[in-house]
XYZ file of C-alpha atoms in Angstrom:
266
model
C 115.433 117.788 112.846
C 115.878 114.033 113.451
C 113.255 114.119 116.192
C 110.848 115.957 113.906
C 111.354 113.339 111.177
C 110.660 110.494 113.604
C 107.463 112.197 114.720
C 106.311 112.762 111.163
C 107.243 109.386 109.746
C 106.812 107.120 112.735
C 109.254 104.718 114.393
C 112.046 103.675 112.098
C 111.946 100.239 110.512
C 114.950 99.085 108.461
C 114.496 97.706 104.995
C 111.368 99.591 103.917
C 112.963 100.544 100.607
C 111.679 98.916 97.433
C 114.014 95.927 97.653
C 112.271 92.593 97.335
C 113.222 89.553 99.379
C 113.248 86.431 97.175
C 110.333 84.174 98.031
C 111.070 80.598 99.071
C 110.513 77.596 96.834
C 106.875 76.610 96.908
C 105.606 80.139 97.477
C 102.211 80.925 95.984
C 102.456 82.357 92.480
C 99.234 84.354 92.704
C 96.479 85.108 95.180
C 94.908 81.911 96.528
C 91.155 82.627 96.353
C 90.073 80.468 99.315
C 92.938 81.395 101.667
C 92.776 83.729 104.677
C 95.491 84.629 107.175
C 95.491 86.410 110.511
C 98.674 88.074 111.813
C 99.453 90.329 114.747
C 102.315 92.488 113.461
C 103.785 93.287 116.911
C 103.931 97.024 117.505
C 106.200 98.700 118.349
C 108.764 96.120 117.289
C 110.694 98.049 114.643
C 110.312 95.364 111.978
C 110.728 95.949 108.260
C 107.596 96.384 106.183
C 109.485 94.864 103.254
C 109.984 91.682 105.290
C 106.350 91.742 106.401
C 105.251 92.070 102.772
C 107.459 89.135 101.778
C 105.896 86.974 104.499
C 102.417 87.755 103.197
C 103.456 87.278 99.562
C 104.807 83.807 100.344
C 101.266 82.589 101.095
C 99.339 85.139 98.976
C 96.000 84.939 100.817
C 92.756 86.268 99.425
C 92.178 88.033 102.757
C 94.556 88.914 105.564
C 93.622 90.391 108.916
C 96.324 92.459 110.605
C 96.352 93.496 114.249
C 98.601 96.001 116.053
C 98.889 97.787 112.721
C 99.565 101.426 111.920
C 97.770 102.820 108.893
C 101.071 104.050 107.443
C 102.694 100.630 107.790
C 99.702 98.883 106.199
C 99.791 101.307 103.275
C 103.496 100.586 102.739
C 102.948 96.829 103.002
C 100.137 97.032 100.465
C 102.288 99.096 98.072
C 105.204 96.669 98.439
C 102.982 93.661 97.761
C 101.970 95.221 94.456
C 105.288 96.722 93.358
C 107.519 93.809 94.361
C 105.279 90.756 94.015
C 102.425 91.796 91.715
C 99.768 91.129 94.383
C 97.045 93.762 94.335
C 94.946 94.259 97.453
C 92.161 96.532 98.565
C 92.488 97.792 102.142
C 90.156 98.842 104.939
C 91.282 100.235 108.287
C 89.764 99.634 111.698
C 91.553 102.396 113.584
C 90.558 102.614 117.257
C 93.484 104.627 118.619
C 95.524 107.644 117.523
C 99.076 107.228 118.814
C 102.126 109.096 117.524
C 104.490 107.070 119.724
C 103.439 103.878 117.916
C 102.506 105.199 114.518
C 104.212 108.515 113.912
C 102.611 111.754 112.846
C 102.763 114.613 115.327
C 101.279 114.882 118.830
C 98.339 116.940 117.572
C 97.751 114.665 114.566
C 99.020 111.174 115.397
C 98.931 108.082 113.204
C 96.076 105.588 113.342
C 96.488 102.265 115.143
C 94.275 99.179 115.306
C 93.113 96.528 112.831
C 93.284 96.369 109.045
C 91.961 94.034 106.367
C 93.581 93.419 102.991
C 91.452 91.680 100.371
C 92.112 90.816 96.744
C 88.405 91.486 96.114
C 86.606 94.762 96.855
C 85.183 95.202 100.339
C 81.808 96.734 101.157
C 79.646 97.543 104.180
C 82.617 98.448 106.371
C 81.857 98.719 110.083
C 84.325 99.741 112.808
C 83.251 99.168 116.415
C 85.259 100.272 119.424
C 84.565 98.119 122.465
C 82.966 100.024 125.375
C 85.947 99.012 127.536
C 89.241 98.356 125.779
C 91.203 97.504 128.880
C 94.682 98.980 129.011
C 94.211 100.589 125.573
C 91.398 101.073 123.077
C 90.389 97.891 121.250
C 87.654 97.027 118.752
C 86.723 95.120 115.623
C 86.524 95.785 111.892
C 83.942 94.027 109.706
C 83.464 93.995 105.922
C 81.738 91.963 103.247
C 84.083 90.571 100.621
C 84.690 87.470 98.486
C 86.442 84.281 99.594
C 86.394 81.098 97.509
C 84.354 83.095 94.968
C 81.528 83.508 97.518
C 80.435 86.615 99.428
C 81.115 86.393 103.146
C 81.201 88.639 106.196
C 84.732 88.952 107.599
C 85.559 90.256 111.081
C 88.978 91.223 112.412
C 89.554 91.918 116.109
C 92.136 92.318 118.846
C 90.936 91.730 122.402
C 92.268 93.158 125.670
C 95.593 92.053 127.083
C 96.195 88.759 128.844
C 95.467 89.681 132.461
C 92.171 91.405 131.598
C 89.749 88.471 131.488
C 86.710 90.446 132.648
C 87.250 93.028 129.916
C 87.554 90.335 127.254
C 84.314 88.751 128.459
C 82.380 91.907 127.591
C 84.290 92.336 124.325
C 83.379 88.798 123.219
C 79.739 89.526 124.069
C 79.782 92.560 121.752
C 81.634 90.743 118.971
C 79.527 87.579 119.268
C 76.289 89.538 118.934
C 77.513 90.915 115.604
C 78.855 87.586 114.310
C 75.615 85.823 115.240
C 73.692 87.958 112.751
C 75.306 86.038 109.861
C 74.839 82.435 108.782
C 78.298 82.492 107.242
C 81.196 84.465 108.714
C 84.957 84.428 109.204
C 86.370 85.903 112.404
C 90.094 86.646 112.372
C 92.133 87.984 115.223
C 94.273 87.967 118.314
C 91.971 87.055 121.204
C 94.718 87.158 123.862
C 93.223 84.019 125.402
C 93.738 80.280 125.145
C 90.833 78.108 123.892
C 89.765 76.867 127.337
C 89.289 80.303 128.915
C 85.709 81.088 130.042
C 85.565 84.393 128.152
C 85.840 82.597 124.791
C 82.914 80.246 125.463
C 80.397 82.387 123.519
C 82.612 82.253 120.417
C 82.746 78.465 120.570
C 78.927 78.314 120.575
C 78.878 80.367 117.366
C 81.840 79.010 115.420
C 84.732 76.551 115.230
C 88.421 77.241 114.786
C 90.086 76.401 111.487
C 92.139 73.783 113.383
C 89.772 70.783 113.735
C 91.736 69.519 116.757
C 91.461 72.828 118.582
C 88.516 72.925 120.966
C 87.798 74.557 124.329
C 87.918 71.230 126.182
C 91.102 70.095 127.879
C 91.286 67.176 125.428
C 91.725 69.519 122.466
C 95.223 69.970 121.031
C 95.865 73.341 119.435
C 98.881 74.491 117.471
C 100.478 77.407 119.322
C 100.671 80.787 117.578
C 102.952 82.909 119.780
C 106.573 83.046 120.884
C 105.441 82.102 124.408
C 103.866 78.863 123.104
C 100.226 79.826 123.555
C 97.306 79.705 121.156
C 96.054 83.319 121.024
C 95.292 83.697 117.296
C 92.168 82.281 115.676
C 90.324 81.891 112.412
C 86.817 81.225 113.698
C 84.453 79.859 111.041
C 80.666 80.054 111.074
C 78.885 78.028 108.383
C 82.205 77.413 106.602
C 84.422 74.331 106.281
C 88.154 74.378 106.881
C 90.132 72.383 104.307
C 93.584 73.032 105.701
C 95.280 75.144 108.319
C 98.910 75.902 109.019
C 100.832 78.025 111.508
C 103.809 79.758 109.902
C 106.526 80.780 112.391
C 108.057 84.142 111.582
C 111.001 86.206 112.776
C 109.107 89.433 112.140
C 106.616 89.332 115.010
C 106.029 87.652 118.362
C 102.916 86.110 116.753
C 102.991 83.578 113.923
C 100.871 83.745 110.794
C 97.804 81.499 111.002
C 96.627 80.346 107.562
C 93.275 78.766 106.724
C 92.223 77.364 103.341
C 88.431 77.242 103.226
C 85.469 75.689 101.441
C 82.444 78.008 101.240
C 80.232 75.794 99.098
């Protein structure tokens, strides 16, 4: 019976009950309309969705892009954000893999795994693209149109192939870049599994800049690291948009930190 429950509900994560973690002093009191965050949740890591929700609530972004996310976990995080912190989000899923080992369900009907976007404003024109070659597992991107800084904007969320798969990422960036290049103004969130100076990211740098003004593909650039292994893998690429402020928020609930960007879309 225990095994059946694990299959149906997914890997256990302590602390998913409706018990709120007090937010730190200085936490946002409401959704910040010009703020976006990207965060790889780390899966399977057995972390509490209540703790994940508290991390998001602390910064209360208008839009957050999640990677390595199970649809069931995202639903619980969204529900906790509303019930515990009064933050109401719409959600869109970019599922590219069905995996009961990661996400629960049963072998013949496993849970969805991939990207997700939460937005305080409605999202339209959802597109989910699975890359022709995902590498060691299926990968893709999710794109929607939503509102940031009271302006409509196209938002992309992606997770590229693992670190040792440079050739695969090169083709994935080509596919993603072709879609991003169709828009004069776009935000690209995600875990690119590559440092800024890697050749496979060059096409992204021709289209957009990172929210960190000091972070560039040249060796002279200095980028804040975003992972537990002290690498910059997570990006908020901006096309036709100005970054006002960025901050990396270390967290105990993933091997990736939250990357925040406050933006000016005027």
